[in-house]
Amino acid sequence: DQQVKQNSPSLSVQEGRISILNCDYTNSMFDYFLWYKKYPAEGPTFLISISSIKDKNEDGRFTVFLNKSAKHLSLHIVPSQPGDSAVYFCAATAPSGSARQLTFGSGTQLTVLP
Amino acid sequence: GAGVSQTPSNKVTEKGKYVELRCDPISGHTALYWYRQSLGQGPEFLIYFQGTGAADDSGLPNDRFFAVRPEGSVSTLKIQRTERGDSAVYLCASSLGTSGGRVTQYFGPGTRLTVL
């Protein structure tokens, strides 16, 4: 049972345009969501996060939107740059005893074309 | 400051052998996590430490897997009698805590384990 789903395995956009990466979840207990970027042969790098009490969080070119009723979040990158080409993972976490493990989606490969 | 470090970066072993993977978290981070990432998938949780104790080991696939964090800092993931299905990238992450923004986990580069 996949609790976090990224239904698009890949996405290509032109440099300068907007990239929109989507993520759906099923567990209503999730209260914190994160996006990570991963380059080949490196670990995931934290990008941006959002608490369930908010519906938007912005950091420079990156904005995350959360729609709790639809159990959906998205990451917008504007403007997209070739260096943004990487695999993007959506992750979520819920209070569970003392642990806070992340549940990840399967990732979306973003390619930004020059 | 230094990020999470993991050694070795690559480990090739034979089926049935024992391996140890090491993680050095960010200084001051009390929470430490191990994940495993197979090809084409996102990382999957294995075990979580708060301080020296394993607070949640529900993600360990079986009793061949064990992890320790004896002094509350460096952690070692130990795999006995390795099997070909154990081949994956093993990721370590640390965080300041488990509430609010402190839950953000920072990952190391991973150890790629290949079992022949």
PDB file of N, CA and C in Angstrom, chain A residues 32 34 36 38 41-46 49 89 93 96 98-107, chain B residues 33 35 37 40-43 45 48 55-56 58 91 98 100-101 103-110:
ATOM      1  N   TYR A  32       3.321  16.735   8.027  1.00  0.00           N
ATOM      2  CA  TYR A  32       4.480  17.506   7.564  1.00  0.00           C
ATOM      3  C   TYR A  32       4.955  16.865   6.275  1.00  0.00           C
ATOM      4  N   LEU A  34       7.672  17.123   2.790  1.00  0.00           N
ATOM      5  CA  LEU A  34       8.976  17.623   2.362  1.00  0.00           C
ATOM      6  C   LEU A  34       9.234  17.232   0.925  1.00  0.00           C
ATOM      7  N   TYR A  36      12.561  16.549  -1.636  1.00  0.00           N
ATOM      8  CA  TYR A  36      13.988  16.348  -1.727  1.00  0.00           C
ATOM      9  C   TYR A  36      14.369  16.264  -3.194  1.00  0.00           C
ATOM     10  N   LYS A  38      17.463  14.799  -5.752  1.00  0.00           N
ATOM     11  CA  LYS A  38      18.550  13.826  -5.726  1.00  0.00           C
ATOM     12  C   LYS A  38      19.270  13.791  -7.059  1.00  0.00           C
ATOM     13  N   ALA A  41      24.270   9.305  -7.678  1.00  0.00           N
ATOM     14  CA  ALA A  41      25.376   8.973  -6.784  1.00  0.00           C
ATOM     15  C   ALA A  41      25.480   9.914  -5.578  1.00  0.00           C
ATOM     16  N   GLU A  42      24.412  10.649  -5.285  1.00  0.00           N
ATOM     17  CA  GLU A  42      24.396  11.482  -4.095  1.00  0.00           C
ATOM     18  C   GLU A  42      23.161  11.142  -3.267  1.00  0.00           C
ATOM     19  N   GLY A  43      23.169  11.523  -1.988  1.00  0.00           N
ATOM     20  CA  GLY A  43      21.987  11.356  -1.173  1.00  0.00           C
ATOM     21  C   GLY A  43      20.957  12.422  -1.472  1.00  0.00           C
ATOM     22  N   PRO A  44      19.711  12.206  -1.049  1.00  0.00           N
ATOM     23  CA  PRO A  44      18.676  13.228  -1.246  1.00  0.00           C
ATOM     24  C   PRO A  44      19.043  14.526  -0.516  1.00  0.00           C
ATOM     25  N   THR A  45      18.807  15.643  -1.174  1.00  0.00           N
ATOM     26  CA  THR A  45      19.065  16.960  -0.584  1.00  0.00           C
ATOM     27  C   THR A  45      17.742  17.635  -0.268  1.00  0.00           C
ATOM     28  N   PHE A  46      17.591  18.083   0.961  1.00  0.00           N
ATOM     29  CA  PHE A  46      16.359  18.752   1.359  1.00  0.00           C
ATOM     30  C   PHE A  46      16.157  20.026   0.548  1.00  0.00           C
ATOM     31  N   SER A  49       9.824  22.404   2.655  1.00  0.00           N
ATOM     32  CA  SER A  49       8.842  21.645   3.415  1.00  0.00           C
ATOM     33  C   SER A  49       7.610  22.495   3.685  1.00  0.00           C
ATOM     34  N   PHE A  89      11.864  13.827  -4.986  1.00  0.00           N
ATOM     35  CA  PHE A  89      11.068  12.944  -4.138  1.00  0.00           C
ATOM     36  C   PHE A  89      10.178  13.771  -3.227  1.00  0.00           C
ATOM     37  N   THR A  93       5.471  12.761   6.723  1.00  0.00           N
ATOM     38  CA  THR A  93       5.715  12.179   8.033  1.00  0.00           C
ATOM     39  C   THR A  93       4.521  12.427   8.950  1.00  0.00           C
ATOM     40  N   SER A  96       4.233   9.412  15.274  1.00  0.00           N
ATOM     41  CA  SER A  96       4.021   7.980  15.523  1.00  0.00           C
ATOM     42  C   SER A  96       4.904   7.585  16.687  1.00  0.00           C
ATOM     43  N   SER A  98       7.552   8.029  19.213  1.00  0.00           N
ATOM     44  CA  SER A  98       8.677   8.963  19.255  1.00  0.00           C
ATOM     45  C   SER A  98       9.361   9.094  17.903  1.00  0.00           C
ATOM     46  N   ALA A  99       8.974   8.254  16.968  1.00  0.00           N
ATOM     47  CA  ALA A  99       9.653   8.247  15.678  1.00  0.00           C
ATOM     48  C   ALA A  99       8.997   9.223  14.716  1.00  0.00           C
ATOM     49  N   ARG A 100       9.745   9.593  13.708  1.00  0.00           N
ATOM     50  CA  ARG A 100       9.245  10.501  12.684  1.00  0.00           C
ATOM     51  C   ARG A 100       9.783  10.065  11.336  1.00  0.00           C
ATOM     52  N   GLN A 101       9.622   8.774  11.012  1.00  0.00           N
ATOM     53  CA  GLN A 101      10.207   8.335   9.758  1.00  0.00           C
ATOM     54  C   GLN A 101       9.480   8.963   8.593  1.00  0.00           C
ATOM     55  N   LEU A 102      10.218   9.168   7.510  1.00  0.00           N
ATOM     56  CA  LEU A 102       9.653   9.719   6.295  1.00  0.00           C
ATOM     57  C   LEU A 102       9.144   8.586   5.408  1.00  0.00           C
ATOM     58  N   THR A 103       8.000   8.820   4.791  1.00  0.00           N
ATOM     59  CA  THR A 103       7.470   7.930   3.775  1.00  0.00           C
ATOM     60  C   THR A 103       7.617   8.640   2.445  1.00  0.00           C
ATOM     61  N   PHE A 104       8.330   8.007   1.518  1.00  0.00           N
ATOM     62  CA  PHE A 104       8.675   8.641   0.252  1.00  0.00           C
ATOM     63  C   PHE A 104       7.810   8.145  -0.892  1.00  0.00           C
ATOM     64  N   GLY A 105       7.633   9.022  -1.878  1.00  0.00           N
ATOM     65  CA  GLY A 105       7.117   8.596  -3.166  1.00  0.00           C
ATOM     66  C   GLY A 105       8.248   7.973  -3.971  1.00  0.00           C
ATOM     67  N   SER A 106       7.921   7.535  -5.186  1.00  0.00           N
ATOM     68  CA  SER A 106       8.905   6.834  -6.010  1.00  0.00           C
ATOM     69  C   SER A 106       9.755   7.787  -6.853  1.00  0.00           C
ATOM     70  N   GLY A 107       9.436   9.079  -6.803  1.00  0.00           N
ATOM     71  CA  GLY A 107      10.273  10.068  -7.467  1.00  0.00           C
ATOM     72  C   GLY A 107       9.818  10.441  -8.866  1.00  0.00           C
TER      73      GLY A 107
ATOM     74  N   TYR B  33      18.401   8.164  11.440  1.00  0.00           N
ATOM     75  CA  TYR B  33      17.556   7.225  10.696  1.00  0.00           C
ATOM     76  C   TYR B  33      18.403   6.471   9.663  1.00  0.00           C
ATOM     77  N   TYR B  35      17.715   4.312   6.051  1.00  0.00           N
ATOM     78  CA  TYR B  35      16.777   3.982   4.988  1.00  0.00           C
ATOM     79  C   TYR B  35      17.493   3.096   3.969  1.00  0.00           C
ATOM     80  N   GLN B  37      17.295   2.248  -0.262  1.00  0.00           N
ATOM     81  CA  GLN B  37      16.702   2.647  -1.535  1.00  0.00           C
ATOM     82  C   GLN B  37      17.075   1.646  -2.624  1.00  0.00           C
ATOM     83  N   GLY B  40      14.895   2.669  -8.744  1.00  0.00           N
ATOM     84  CA  GLY B  40      13.595   3.114  -9.225  1.00  0.00           C
ATOM     85  C   GLY B  40      12.568   3.381  -8.143  1.00  0.00           C
ATOM     86  N   GLN B  41      13.003   3.310  -6.890  1.00  0.00           N
ATOM     87  CA  GLN B  41      12.065   3.547  -5.795  1.00  0.00           C
ATOM     88  C   GLN B  41      12.570   4.651  -4.875  1.00  0.00           C
ATOM     89  N   GLY B  42      11.663   5.129  -4.025  1.00  0.00           N
ATOM     90  CA  GLY B  42      12.084   6.076  -3.012  1.00  0.00           C
ATOM     91  C   GLY B  42      12.692   5.349  -1.823  1.00  0.00           C
ATOM     92  N   PRO B  43      13.409   6.073  -0.973  1.00  0.00           N
ATOM     93  CA  PRO B  43      13.981   5.442   0.221  1.00  0.00           C
ATOM     94  C   PRO B  43      12.888   4.845   1.117  1.00  0.00           C
ATOM     95  N   PHE B  45      12.126   3.350   5.033  1.00  0.00           N
ATOM     96  CA  PHE B  45      12.590   3.416   6.410  1.00  0.00           C
ATOM     97  C   PHE B  45      13.011   2.044   6.948  1.00  0.00           C
ATOM     98  N   TYR B  48      15.179   3.825  13.481  1.00  0.00           N
ATOM     99  CA  TYR B  48      15.322   5.180  13.997  1.00  0.00           C
ATOM    100  C   TYR B  48      15.931   5.122  15.400  1.00  0.00           C
ATOM    101  N   ALA B  55      14.643   3.544  18.902  1.00  0.00           N
ATOM    102  CA  ALA B  55      13.272   3.846  19.297  1.00  0.00           C
ATOM    103  C   ALA B  55      12.240   3.181  18.404  1.00  0.00           C
ATOM    104  N   ASP B  56      12.635   2.858  17.180  1.00  0.00           N
ATOM    105  CA  ASP B  56      11.706   2.232  16.246  1.00  0.00           C
ATOM    106  C   ASP B  56      12.511   1.448  15.227  1.00  0.00           C
ATOM    107  N   SER B  58      10.939  -0.950  13.302  1.00  0.00           N
ATOM    108  CA  SER B  58       9.873  -1.659  12.599  1.00  0.00           C
ATOM    109  C   SER B  58      10.138  -1.849  11.111  1.00  0.00           C
ATOM    110  N   LEU B  91      20.953   4.533   3.019  1.00  0.00           N
ATOM    111  CA  LEU B  91      21.054   5.959   3.327  1.00  0.00           C
ATOM    112  C   LEU B  91      20.891   6.188   4.825  1.00  0.00           C
ATOM    113  N   THR B  98      12.116  15.678  16.662  1.00  0.00           N
ATOM    114  CA  THR B  98      10.951  15.036  16.040  1.00  0.00           C
ATOM    115  C   THR B  98       9.689  15.873  16.172  1.00  0.00           C
ATOM    116  N   GLY B 100       7.778  19.727  14.870  1.00  0.00           N
ATOM    117  CA  GLY B 100       7.818  20.944  14.065  1.00  0.00           C
ATOM    118  C   GLY B 100       8.864  20.858  12.979  1.00  0.00           C
ATOM    119  N   GLY B 101       9.528  21.981  12.736  1.00  0.00           N
ATOM    120  CA  GLY B 101      10.542  22.023  11.687  1.00  0.00           C
ATOM    121  C   GLY B 101      11.757  21.186  11.999  1.00  0.00           C
ATOM    122  N   VAL B 103      11.844  18.188  12.367  1.00  0.00           N
ATOM    123  CA  VAL B 103      11.729  16.855  11.786  1.00  0.00           C
ATOM    124  C   VAL B 103      12.477  16.754  10.463  1.00  0.00           C
ATOM    125  N   THR B 104      12.888  17.902   9.897  1.00  0.00           N
ATOM    126  CA  THR B 104      13.580  17.847   8.610  1.00  0.00           C
ATOM    127  C   THR B 104      14.820  16.988   8.730  1.00  0.00           C
ATOM    128  N   GLN B 105      14.888  15.992   7.873  1.00  0.00           N
ATOM    129  CA  GLN B 105      16.011  15.057   7.900  1.00  0.00           C
ATOM    130  C   GLN B 105      17.007  15.399   6.802  1.00  0.00           C
ATOM    131  N   TYR B 106      18.276  15.313   7.155  1.00  0.00           N
ATOM    132  CA  TYR B 106      19.364  15.593   6.221  1.00  0.00           C
ATOM    133  C   TYR B 106      20.100  14.291   5.957  1.00  0.00           C
ATOM    134  N   PHE B 107      20.280  13.998   4.684  1.00  0.00           N
ATOM    135  CA  PHE B 107      20.784  12.704   4.278  1.00  0.00           C
ATOM    136  C   PHE B 107      22.279  12.737   3.955  1.00  0.00           C
ATOM    137  N   GLY B 108      22.908  11.593   4.180  1.00  0.00           N
ATOM    138  CA  GLY B 108      24.260  11.386   3.703  1.00  0.00           C
ATOM    139  C   GLY B 108      24.251  10.907   2.262  1.00  0.00           C
ATOM    140  N   PRO B 109      25.433  10.689   1.683  1.00  0.00           N
ATOM    141  CA  PRO B 109      25.529  10.286   0.279  1.00  0.00           C
ATOM    142  C   PRO B 109      25.157   8.834   0.027  1.00  0.00           C
ATOM    143  N   GLY B 110      25.070   8.036   1.096  1.00  0.00           N
ATOM    144  CA  GLY B 110      24.688   6.644   0.935  1.00  0.00           C
ATOM    145  C   GLY B 110      25.860   5.707   0.755  1.00  0.00           C
TER     146      GLY B 110
END
